[in-house]
mmCIF file of C-alpha atoms and ligand atoms in Angstrom:
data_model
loop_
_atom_site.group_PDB
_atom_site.id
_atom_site.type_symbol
_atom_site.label_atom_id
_atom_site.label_comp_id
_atom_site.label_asym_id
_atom_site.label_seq_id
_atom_site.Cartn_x
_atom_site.Cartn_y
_atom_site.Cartn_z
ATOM 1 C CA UNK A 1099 -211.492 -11.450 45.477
ATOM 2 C CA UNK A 1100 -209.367 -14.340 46.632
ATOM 3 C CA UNK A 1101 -210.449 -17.243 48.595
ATOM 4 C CA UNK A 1102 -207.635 -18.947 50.710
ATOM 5 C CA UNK A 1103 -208.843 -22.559 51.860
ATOM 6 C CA UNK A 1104 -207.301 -23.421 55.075
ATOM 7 C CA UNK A 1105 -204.607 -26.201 54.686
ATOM 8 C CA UNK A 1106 -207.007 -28.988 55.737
ATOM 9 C CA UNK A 1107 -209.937 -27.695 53.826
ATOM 10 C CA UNK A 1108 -211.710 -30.846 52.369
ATOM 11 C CA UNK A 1109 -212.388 -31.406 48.981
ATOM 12 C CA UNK A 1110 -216.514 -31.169 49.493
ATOM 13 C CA UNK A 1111 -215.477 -27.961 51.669
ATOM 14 C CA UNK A 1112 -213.828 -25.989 48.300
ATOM 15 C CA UNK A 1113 -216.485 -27.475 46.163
ATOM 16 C CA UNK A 1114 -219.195 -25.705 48.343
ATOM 17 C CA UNK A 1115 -217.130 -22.503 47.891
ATOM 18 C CA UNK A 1116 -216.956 -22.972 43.895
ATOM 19 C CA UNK A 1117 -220.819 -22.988 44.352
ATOM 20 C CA UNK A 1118 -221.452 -20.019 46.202
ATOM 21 C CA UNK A 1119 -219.259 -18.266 43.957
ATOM 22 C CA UNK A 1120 -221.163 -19.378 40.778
ATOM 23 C CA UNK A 1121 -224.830 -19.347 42.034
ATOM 24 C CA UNK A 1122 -223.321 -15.202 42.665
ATOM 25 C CA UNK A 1123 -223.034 -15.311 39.062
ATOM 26 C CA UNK A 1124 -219.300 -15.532 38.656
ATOM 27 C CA UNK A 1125 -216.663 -17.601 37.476
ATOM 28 C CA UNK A 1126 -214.295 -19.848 40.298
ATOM 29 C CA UNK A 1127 -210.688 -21.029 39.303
ATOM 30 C CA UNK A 1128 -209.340 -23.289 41.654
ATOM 31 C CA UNK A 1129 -205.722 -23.809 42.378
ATOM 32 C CA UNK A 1130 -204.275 -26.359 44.290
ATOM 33 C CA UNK A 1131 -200.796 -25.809 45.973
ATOM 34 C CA UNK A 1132 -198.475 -27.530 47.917
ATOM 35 C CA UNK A 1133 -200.054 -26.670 51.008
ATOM 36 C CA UNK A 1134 -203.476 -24.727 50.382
ATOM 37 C CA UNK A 1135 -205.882 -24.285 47.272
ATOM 38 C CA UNK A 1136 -206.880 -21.111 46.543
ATOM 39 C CA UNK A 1137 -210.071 -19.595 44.385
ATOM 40 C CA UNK A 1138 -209.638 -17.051 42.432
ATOM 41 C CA UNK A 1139 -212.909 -15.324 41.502
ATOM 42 C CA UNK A 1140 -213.647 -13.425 37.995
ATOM 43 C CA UNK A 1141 -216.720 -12.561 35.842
ATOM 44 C CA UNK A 1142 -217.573 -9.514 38.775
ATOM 45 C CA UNK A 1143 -217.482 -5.946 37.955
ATOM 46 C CA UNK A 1144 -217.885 -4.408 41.333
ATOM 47 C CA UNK A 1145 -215.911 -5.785 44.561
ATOM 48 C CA UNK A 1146 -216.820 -9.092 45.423
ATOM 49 C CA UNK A 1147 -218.454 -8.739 49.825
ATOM 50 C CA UNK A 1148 -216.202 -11.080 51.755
ATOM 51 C CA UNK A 1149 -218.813 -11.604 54.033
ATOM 52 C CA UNK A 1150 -220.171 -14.346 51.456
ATOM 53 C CA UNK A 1151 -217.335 -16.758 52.284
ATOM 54 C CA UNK A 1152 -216.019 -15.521 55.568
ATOM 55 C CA UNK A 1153 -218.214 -17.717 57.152
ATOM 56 C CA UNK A 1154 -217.900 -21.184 55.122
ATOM 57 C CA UNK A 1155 -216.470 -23.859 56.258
ATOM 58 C CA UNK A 1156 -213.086 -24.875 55.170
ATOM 59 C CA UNK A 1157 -212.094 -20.645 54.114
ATOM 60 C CA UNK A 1158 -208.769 -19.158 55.913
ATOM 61 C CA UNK A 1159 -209.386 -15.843 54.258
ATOM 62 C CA UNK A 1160 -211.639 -14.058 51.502
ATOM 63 C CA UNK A 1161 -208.789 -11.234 50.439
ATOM 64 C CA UNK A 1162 -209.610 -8.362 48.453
ATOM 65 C CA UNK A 1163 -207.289 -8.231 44.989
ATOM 66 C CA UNK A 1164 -205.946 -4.865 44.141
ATOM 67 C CA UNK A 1165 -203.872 -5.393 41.704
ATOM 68 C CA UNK A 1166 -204.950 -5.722 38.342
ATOM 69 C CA UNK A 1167 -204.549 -9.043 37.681
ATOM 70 C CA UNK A 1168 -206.193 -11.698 39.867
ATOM 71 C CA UNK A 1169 -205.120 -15.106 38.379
ATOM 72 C CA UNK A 1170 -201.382 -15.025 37.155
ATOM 73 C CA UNK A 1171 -200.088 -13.659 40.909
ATOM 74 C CA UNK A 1172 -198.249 -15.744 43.438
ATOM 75 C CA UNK A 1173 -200.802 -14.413 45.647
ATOM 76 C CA UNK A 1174 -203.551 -17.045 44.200
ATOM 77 C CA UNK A 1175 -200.622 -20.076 43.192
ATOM 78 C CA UNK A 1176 -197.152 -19.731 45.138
ATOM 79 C CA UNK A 1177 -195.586 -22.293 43.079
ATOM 80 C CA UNK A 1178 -194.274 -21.991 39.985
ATOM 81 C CA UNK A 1179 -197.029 -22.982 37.105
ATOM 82 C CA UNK A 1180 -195.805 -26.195 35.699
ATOM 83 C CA UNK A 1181 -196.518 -26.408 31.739
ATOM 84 C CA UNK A 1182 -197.027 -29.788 30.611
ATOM 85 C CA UNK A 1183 -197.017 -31.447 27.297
ATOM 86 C CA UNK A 1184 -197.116 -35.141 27.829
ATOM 87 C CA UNK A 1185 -193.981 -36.131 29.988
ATOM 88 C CA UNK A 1186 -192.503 -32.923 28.677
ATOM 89 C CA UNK A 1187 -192.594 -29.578 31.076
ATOM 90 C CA UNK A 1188 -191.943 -25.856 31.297
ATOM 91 C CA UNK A 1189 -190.919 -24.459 34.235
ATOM 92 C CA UNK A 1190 -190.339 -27.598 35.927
ATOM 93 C CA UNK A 1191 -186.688 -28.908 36.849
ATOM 94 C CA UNK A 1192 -185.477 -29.569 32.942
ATOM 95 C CA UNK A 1193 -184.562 -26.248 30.681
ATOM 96 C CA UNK A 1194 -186.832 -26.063 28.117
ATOM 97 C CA UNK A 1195 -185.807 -26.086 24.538
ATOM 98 C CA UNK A 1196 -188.087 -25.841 21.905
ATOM 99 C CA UNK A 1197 -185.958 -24.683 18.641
ATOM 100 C CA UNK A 1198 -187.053 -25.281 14.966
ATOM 101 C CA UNK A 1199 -187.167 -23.277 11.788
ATOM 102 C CA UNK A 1200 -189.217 -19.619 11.482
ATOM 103 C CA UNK A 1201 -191.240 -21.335 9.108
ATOM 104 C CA UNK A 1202 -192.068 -24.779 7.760
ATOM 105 C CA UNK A 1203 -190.771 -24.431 4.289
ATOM 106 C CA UNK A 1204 -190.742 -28.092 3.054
ATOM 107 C CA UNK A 1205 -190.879 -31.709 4.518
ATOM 108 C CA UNK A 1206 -187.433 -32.363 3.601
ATOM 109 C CA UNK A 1207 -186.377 -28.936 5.449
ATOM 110 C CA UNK A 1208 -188.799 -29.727 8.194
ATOM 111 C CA UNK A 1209 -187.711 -33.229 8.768
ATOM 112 C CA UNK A 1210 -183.518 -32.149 8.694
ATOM 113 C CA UNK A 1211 -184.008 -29.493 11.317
ATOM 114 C CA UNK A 1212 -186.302 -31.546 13.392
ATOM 115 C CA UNK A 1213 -183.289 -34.512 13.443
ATOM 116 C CA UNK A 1214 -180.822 -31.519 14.481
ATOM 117 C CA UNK A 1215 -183.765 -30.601 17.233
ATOM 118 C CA UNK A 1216 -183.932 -34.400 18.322
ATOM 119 C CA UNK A 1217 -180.508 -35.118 18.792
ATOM 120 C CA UNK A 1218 -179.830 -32.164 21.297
ATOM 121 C CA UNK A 1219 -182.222 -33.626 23.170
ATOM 122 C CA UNK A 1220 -184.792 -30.798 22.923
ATOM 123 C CA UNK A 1221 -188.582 -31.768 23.390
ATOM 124 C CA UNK A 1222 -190.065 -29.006 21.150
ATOM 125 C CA UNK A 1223 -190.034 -28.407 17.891
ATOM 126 C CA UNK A 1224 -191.342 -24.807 16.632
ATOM 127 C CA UNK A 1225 -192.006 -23.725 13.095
ATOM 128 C CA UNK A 1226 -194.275 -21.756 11.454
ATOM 129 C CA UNK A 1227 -197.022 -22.734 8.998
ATOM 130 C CA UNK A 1228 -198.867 -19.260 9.479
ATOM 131 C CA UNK A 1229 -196.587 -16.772 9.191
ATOM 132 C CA UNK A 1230 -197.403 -12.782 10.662
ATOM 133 C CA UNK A 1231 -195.518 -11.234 8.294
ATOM 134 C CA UNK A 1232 -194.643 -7.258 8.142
ATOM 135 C CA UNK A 1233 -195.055 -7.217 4.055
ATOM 136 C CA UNK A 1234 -197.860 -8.641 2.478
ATOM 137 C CA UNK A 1235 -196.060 -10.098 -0.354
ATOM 138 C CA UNK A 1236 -193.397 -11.849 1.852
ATOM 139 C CA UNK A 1237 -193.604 -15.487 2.152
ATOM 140 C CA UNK A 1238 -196.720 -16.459 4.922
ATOM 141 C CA UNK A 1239 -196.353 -19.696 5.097
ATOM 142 C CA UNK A 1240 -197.408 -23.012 4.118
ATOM 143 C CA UNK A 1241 -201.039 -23.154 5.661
ATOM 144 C CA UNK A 1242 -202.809 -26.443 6.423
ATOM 145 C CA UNK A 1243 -200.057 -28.184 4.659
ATOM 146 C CA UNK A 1244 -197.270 -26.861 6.787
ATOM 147 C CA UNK A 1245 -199.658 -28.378 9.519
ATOM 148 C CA UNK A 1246 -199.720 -31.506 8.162
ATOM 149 C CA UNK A 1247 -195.643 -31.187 8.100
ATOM 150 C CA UNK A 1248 -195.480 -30.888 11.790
ATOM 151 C CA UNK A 1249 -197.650 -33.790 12.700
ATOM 152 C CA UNK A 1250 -195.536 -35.898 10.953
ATOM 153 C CA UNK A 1251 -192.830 -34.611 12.807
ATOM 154 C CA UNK A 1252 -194.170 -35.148 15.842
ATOM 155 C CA UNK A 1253 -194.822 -39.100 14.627
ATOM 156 C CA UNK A 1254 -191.341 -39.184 13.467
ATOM 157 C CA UNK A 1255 -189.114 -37.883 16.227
ATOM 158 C CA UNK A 1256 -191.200 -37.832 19.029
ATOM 159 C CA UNK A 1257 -190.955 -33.905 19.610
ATOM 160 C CA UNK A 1258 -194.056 -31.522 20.890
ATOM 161 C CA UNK A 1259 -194.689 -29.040 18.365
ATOM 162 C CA UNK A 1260 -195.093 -25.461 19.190
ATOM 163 C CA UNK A 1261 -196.752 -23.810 16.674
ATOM 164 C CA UNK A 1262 -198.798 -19.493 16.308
ATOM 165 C CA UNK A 1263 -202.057 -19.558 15.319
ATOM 166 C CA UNK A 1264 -202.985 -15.977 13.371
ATOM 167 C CA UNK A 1265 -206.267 -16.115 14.364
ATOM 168 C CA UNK A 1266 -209.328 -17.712 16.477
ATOM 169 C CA UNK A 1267 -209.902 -20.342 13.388
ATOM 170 C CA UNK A 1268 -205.842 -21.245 13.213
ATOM 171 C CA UNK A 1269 -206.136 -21.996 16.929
ATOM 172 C CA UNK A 1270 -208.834 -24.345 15.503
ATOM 173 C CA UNK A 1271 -206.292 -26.356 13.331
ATOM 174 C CA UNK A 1272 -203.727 -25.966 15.979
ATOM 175 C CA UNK A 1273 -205.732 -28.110 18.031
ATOM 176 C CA UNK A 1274 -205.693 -30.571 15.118
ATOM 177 C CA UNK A 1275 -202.125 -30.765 14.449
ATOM 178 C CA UNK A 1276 -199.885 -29.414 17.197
ATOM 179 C CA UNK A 1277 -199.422 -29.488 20.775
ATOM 180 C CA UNK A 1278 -199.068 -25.573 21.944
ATOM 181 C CA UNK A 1279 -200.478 -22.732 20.756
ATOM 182 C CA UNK A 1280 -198.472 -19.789 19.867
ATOM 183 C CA UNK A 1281 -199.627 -16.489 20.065
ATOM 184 C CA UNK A 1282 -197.116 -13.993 18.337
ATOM 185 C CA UNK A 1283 -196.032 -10.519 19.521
ATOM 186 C CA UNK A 1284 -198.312 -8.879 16.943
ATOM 187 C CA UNK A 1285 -201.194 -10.532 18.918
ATOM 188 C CA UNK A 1286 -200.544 -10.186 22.438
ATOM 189 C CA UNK A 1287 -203.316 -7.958 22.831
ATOM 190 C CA UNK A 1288 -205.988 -9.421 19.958
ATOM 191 C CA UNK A 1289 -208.420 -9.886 23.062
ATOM 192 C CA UNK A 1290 -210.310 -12.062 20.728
ATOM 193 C CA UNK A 1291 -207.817 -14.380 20.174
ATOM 194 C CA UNK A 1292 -206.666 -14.377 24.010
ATOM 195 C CA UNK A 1293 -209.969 -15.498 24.837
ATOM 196 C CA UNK A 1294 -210.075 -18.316 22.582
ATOM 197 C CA UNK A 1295 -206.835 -19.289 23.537
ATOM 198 C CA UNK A 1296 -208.264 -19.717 26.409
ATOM 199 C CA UNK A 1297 -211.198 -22.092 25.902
ATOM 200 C CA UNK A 1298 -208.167 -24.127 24.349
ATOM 201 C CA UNK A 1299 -207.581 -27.447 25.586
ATOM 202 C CA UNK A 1300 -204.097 -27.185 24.447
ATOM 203 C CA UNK A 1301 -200.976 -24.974 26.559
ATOM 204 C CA UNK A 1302 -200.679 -21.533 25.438
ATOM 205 C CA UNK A 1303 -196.854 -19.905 24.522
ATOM 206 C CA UNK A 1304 -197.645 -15.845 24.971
ATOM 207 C CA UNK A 1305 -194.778 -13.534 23.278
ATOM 208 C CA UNK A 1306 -193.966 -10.225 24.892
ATOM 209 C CA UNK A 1307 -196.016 -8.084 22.751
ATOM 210 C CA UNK A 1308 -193.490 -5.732 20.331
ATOM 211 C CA UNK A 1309 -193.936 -2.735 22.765
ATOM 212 C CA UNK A 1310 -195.854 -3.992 25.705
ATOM 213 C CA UNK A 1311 -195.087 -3.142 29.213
ATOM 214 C CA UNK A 1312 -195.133 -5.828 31.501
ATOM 215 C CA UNK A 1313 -198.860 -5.126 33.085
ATOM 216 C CA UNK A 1314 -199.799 -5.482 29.417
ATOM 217 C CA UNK A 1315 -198.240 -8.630 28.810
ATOM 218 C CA UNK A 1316 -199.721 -10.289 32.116
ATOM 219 C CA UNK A 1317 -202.596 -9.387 31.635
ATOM 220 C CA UNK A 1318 -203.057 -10.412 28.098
ATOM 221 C CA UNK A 1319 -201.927 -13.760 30.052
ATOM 222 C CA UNK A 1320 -204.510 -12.710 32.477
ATOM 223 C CA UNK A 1321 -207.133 -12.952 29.408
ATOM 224 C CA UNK A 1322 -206.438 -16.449 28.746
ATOM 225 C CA UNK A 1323 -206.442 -17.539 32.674
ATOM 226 C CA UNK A 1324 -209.478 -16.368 32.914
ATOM 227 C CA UNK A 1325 -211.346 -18.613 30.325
ATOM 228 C CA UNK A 1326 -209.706 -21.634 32.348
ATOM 229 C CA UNK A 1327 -206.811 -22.516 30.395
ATOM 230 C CA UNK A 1328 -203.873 -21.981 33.251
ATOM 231 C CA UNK A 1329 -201.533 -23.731 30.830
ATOM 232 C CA UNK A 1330 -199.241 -21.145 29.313
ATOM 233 C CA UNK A 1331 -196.000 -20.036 29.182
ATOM 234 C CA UNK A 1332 -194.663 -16.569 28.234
ATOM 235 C CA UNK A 1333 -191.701 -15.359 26.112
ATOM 236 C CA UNK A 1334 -189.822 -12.778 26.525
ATOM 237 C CA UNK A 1335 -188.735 -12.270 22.599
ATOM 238 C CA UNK A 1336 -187.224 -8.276 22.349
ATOM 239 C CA UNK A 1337 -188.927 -5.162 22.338
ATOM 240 C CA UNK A 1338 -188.885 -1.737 20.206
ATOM 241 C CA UNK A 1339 -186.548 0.735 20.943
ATOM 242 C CA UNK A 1340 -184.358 2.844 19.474
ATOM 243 C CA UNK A 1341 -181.197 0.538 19.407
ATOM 244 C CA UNK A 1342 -179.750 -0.063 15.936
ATOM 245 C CA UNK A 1343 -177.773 -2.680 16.495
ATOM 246 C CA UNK A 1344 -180.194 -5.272 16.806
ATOM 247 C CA UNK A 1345 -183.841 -6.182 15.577
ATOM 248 C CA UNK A 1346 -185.034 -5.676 19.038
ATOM 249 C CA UNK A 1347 -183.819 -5.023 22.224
ATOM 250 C CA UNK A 1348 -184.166 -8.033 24.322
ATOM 251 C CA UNK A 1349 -185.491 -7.566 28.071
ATOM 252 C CA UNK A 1350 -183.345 -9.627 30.265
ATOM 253 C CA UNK A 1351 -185.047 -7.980 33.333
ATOM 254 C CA UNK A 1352 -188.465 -8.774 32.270
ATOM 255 C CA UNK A 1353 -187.501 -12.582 33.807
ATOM 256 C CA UNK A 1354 -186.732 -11.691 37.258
ATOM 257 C CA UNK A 1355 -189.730 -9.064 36.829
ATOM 258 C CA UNK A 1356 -192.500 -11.501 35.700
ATOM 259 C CA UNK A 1357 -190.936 -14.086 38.231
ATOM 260 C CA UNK A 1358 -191.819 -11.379 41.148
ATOM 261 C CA UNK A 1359 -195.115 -11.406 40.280
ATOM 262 C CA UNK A 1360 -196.430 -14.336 38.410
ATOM 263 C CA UNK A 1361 -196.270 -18.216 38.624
ATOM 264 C CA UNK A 1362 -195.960 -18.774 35.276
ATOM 265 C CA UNK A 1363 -192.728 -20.039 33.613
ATOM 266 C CA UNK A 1364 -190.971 -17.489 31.762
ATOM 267 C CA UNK A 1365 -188.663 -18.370 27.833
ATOM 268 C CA UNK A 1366 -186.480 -16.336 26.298
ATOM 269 C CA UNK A 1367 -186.212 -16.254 22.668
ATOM 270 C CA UNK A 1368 -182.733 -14.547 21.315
ATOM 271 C CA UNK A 1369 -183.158 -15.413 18.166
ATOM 272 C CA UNK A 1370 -186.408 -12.661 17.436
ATOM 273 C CA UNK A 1371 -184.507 -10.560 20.524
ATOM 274 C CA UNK A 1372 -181.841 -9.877 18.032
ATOM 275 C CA UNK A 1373 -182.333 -10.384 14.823
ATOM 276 C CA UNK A 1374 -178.929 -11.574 14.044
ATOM 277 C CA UNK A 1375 -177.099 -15.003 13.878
ATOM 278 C CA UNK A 1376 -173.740 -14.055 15.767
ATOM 279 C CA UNK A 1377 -175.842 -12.410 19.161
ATOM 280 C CA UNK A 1378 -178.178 -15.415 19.772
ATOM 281 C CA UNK A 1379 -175.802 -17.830 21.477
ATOM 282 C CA UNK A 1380 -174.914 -14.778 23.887
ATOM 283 C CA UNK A 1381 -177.899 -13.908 24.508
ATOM 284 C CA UNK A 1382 -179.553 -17.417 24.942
ATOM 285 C CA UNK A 1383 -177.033 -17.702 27.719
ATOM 286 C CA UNK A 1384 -177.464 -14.740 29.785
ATOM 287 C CA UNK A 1385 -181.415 -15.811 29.445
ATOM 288 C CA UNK A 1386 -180.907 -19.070 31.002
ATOM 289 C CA UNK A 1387 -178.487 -17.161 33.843
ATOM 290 C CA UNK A 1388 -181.383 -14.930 34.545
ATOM 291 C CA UNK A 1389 -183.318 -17.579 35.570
ATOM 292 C CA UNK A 1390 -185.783 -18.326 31.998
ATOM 293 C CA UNK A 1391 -187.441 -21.536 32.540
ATOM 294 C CA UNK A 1392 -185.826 -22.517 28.857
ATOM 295 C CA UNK A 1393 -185.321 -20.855 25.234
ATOM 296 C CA UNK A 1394 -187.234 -20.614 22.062
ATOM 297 C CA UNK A 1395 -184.490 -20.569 19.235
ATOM 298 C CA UNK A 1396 -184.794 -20.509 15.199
ATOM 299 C CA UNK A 1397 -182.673 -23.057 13.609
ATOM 300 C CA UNK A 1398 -182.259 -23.918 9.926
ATOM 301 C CA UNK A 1399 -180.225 -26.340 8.092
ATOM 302 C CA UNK A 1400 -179.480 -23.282 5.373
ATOM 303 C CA UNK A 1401 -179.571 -20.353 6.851
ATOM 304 C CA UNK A 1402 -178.989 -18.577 3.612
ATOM 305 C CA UNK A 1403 -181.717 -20.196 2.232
ATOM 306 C CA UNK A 1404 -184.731 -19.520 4.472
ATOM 307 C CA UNK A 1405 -187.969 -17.807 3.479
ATOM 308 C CA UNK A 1406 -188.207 -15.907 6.638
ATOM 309 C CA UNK A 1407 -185.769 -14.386 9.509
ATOM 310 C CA UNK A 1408 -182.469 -16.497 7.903
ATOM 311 C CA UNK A 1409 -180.512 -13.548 9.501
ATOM 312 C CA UNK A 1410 -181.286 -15.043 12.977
ATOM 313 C CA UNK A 1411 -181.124 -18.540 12.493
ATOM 314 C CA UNK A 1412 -178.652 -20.644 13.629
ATOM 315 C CA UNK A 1413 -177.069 -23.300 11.828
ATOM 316 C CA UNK A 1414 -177.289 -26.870 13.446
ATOM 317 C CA UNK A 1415 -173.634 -26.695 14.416
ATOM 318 C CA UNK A 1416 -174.341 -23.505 16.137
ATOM 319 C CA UNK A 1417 -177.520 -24.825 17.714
ATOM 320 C CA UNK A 1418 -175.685 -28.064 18.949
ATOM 321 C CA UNK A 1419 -173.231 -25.796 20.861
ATOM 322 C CA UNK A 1420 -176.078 -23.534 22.291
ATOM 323 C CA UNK A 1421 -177.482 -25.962 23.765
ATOM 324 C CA UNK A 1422 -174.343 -27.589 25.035
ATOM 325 C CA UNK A 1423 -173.784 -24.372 26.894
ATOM 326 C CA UNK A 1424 -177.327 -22.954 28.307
ATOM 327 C CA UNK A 1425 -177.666 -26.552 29.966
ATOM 328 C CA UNK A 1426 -174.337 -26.029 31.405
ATOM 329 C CA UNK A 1427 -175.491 -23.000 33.077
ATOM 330 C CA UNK A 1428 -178.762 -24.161 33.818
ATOM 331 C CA UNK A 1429 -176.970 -26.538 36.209
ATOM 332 C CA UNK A 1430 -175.607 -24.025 38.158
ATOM 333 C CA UNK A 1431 -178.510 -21.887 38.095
ATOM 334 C CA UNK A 1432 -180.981 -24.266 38.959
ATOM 335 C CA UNK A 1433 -180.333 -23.894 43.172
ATOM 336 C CA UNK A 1434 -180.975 -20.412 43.298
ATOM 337 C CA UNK A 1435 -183.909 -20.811 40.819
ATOM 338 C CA UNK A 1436 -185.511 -22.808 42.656
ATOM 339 C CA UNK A 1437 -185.403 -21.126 46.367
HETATM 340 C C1 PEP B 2152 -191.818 -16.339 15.374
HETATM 341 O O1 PEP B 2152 -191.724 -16.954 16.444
HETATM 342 O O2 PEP B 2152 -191.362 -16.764 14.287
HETATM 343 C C2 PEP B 2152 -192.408 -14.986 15.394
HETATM 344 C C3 PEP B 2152 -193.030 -14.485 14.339
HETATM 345 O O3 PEP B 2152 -192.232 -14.368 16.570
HETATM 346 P P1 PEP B 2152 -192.743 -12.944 17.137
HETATM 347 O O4 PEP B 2152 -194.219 -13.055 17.230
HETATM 348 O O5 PEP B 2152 -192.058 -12.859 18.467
HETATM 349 O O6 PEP B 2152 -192.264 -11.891 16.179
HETATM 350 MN MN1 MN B 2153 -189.218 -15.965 13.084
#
């Protein structure tokens, strides 16, 4: 069920909806538009009657949801979900950029990528401290201490870290060092996780899970709404198919897809979308022509070096030109992005 206000509902006018719909034993999520909030009601099993709001004052319409998801829909929020980090945003006018190494290997690696990161004029820095690695014995990063790494960072060059928690207790020390949660593809569907994602007063960065379709994905995003964090982004990172050529086959038409559907702002992320070094710069452009809200992209300042997905990263030359070029077509894209 979705409650449309009319356009000069008051505010004591929604609130009286919000308590009809709790003292019925579910769960309200307001969301103010541009020109009308809507409610969007969860915590029922059955249908929701219409006839309990029809009537209020201050309701346009009580509309029955059929599709599966009820809260990441441009039915319930026409605009486009704004993610903000401090003054920094996703999926508002600037392309976001939030590039860093796979993982947090040192402070002195750390610190050199995150100067690369600063000067392109990025405002997020990614890396790693727990690592969901495929091996056991490969390296999983630095814990706690890779944690402590990114805060500093964050102190130092005034970047918003973006960072995966593994697990309901890493979202816990998320909270305590970084600014977004990530949730990796392996997780997209630990419901567990989802749901304490979000009870998170931090944003929430969902990958594209490593096979999921796109119902999957949204409503793994769905999961999150729905515990009243409204705060995320998704990323579009590759998926599993039978292509050779690359780590994963990156969706390019899972952008305009999700952007049919769903408010939220959508990333790309070439680097995990191929696997390889010479492919991310061409792919991180026809991302941003697509219409991504910004990019997620590995960097390191020794790519031969790294402890985890070196293949993929970019060196800070490379990155420096990337960047260079996906905000060059941002600007054209923009207009049509936007209408
Ligand atoms: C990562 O961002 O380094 C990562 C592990 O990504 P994914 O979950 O998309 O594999
Ligand atoms: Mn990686």
């Amino acid at each position: 069920m979705l409650i449309v206000m009319k356009t000069d509902a008051t505010d004591s006018q929604v609130q009286a909806v919000l308590r009809v719909i709790e003292d019925l034993g579910f769960k309200p999520h307001p969301m103010p538009g541009a020109t009308r909030t809507a409610i969007g009601i969860t915590g029922n099993q059955g249908a929701v009657d219409p006839s309990h709001f029809e009537n209020l004052a201050g309701v346009a319409e009580a509309i029955r949801v059929s599709k599966p998801y009820k809260l990441i829909t441009l039915d319930l929020r026409p605009e486009k979900t704004i993610v903000r980090i401090g003054d920094a945003t996703i999926g508002g006018d600037d392309l976001a950029i939030i590039a860093g190494p796979c993982a947090i290997e040192s402070r002195a690696q750390a610190f050199a990528i995150a100067e690369t990161v600063r000067r392109s004029g990025a405002r997020f820095f990614r890396g790693g401290a727990y690592k969901p690695r495929t091996s056991p014995y490969a390296f999983q990063g630095l814990g706690e201490e890779g944690l402590k790494i990114l805060a500093e960072v964050r102190d130092l060059y005034g970047l918003k870290i973006v960072t995966e928690a593994l697990d309901e207790a890493g979202v816990d020390l998320v909270e305590r060092y970084g600014d977004m949660v990530q949730i990796g593809a392996r997780n997209m569907q630990n419901f567990s996780l989802l749901r304490r994602a979000g009870k998170s007063h931090l944003p929430i960065l969902l990958k594209r899970g490593l096979s999921a379709t796109l119902d999957e994905w949204l409503l793994a995003a769905e999961y999150i709404m729905s515990e009243g964090n409204y705060q995320i982004a998704l990323c579009e990172r590759g998926i599993r198919t039978f292509a050779q050529h690359t780590r994963n086959t990156m969706d390019l038409a899972a952008i305009p897809a999700v952007r049919r559907v769903s408010h939220l702002p959508v990333l790309v992320d070439p680097s995990h979308g191929t696997g390889k070094n010479y492919m991310v710069t061409p792919l991180a452009r026809a991302g941003v022509a697509v219409g991504a809200d910004g990019l997620m992209v590995e960097v390191h300042d020794q790519p031969d070096h790294a402890l985890s997905d070196g293949a993929q990263a970019l060196t800070p030359e490379q990155y420096e030109q990337l960047v260079s070029e996906v905000r060059a077509i941002h600007e054209v894209v923009v207009p049509a992005h936007v209408s």
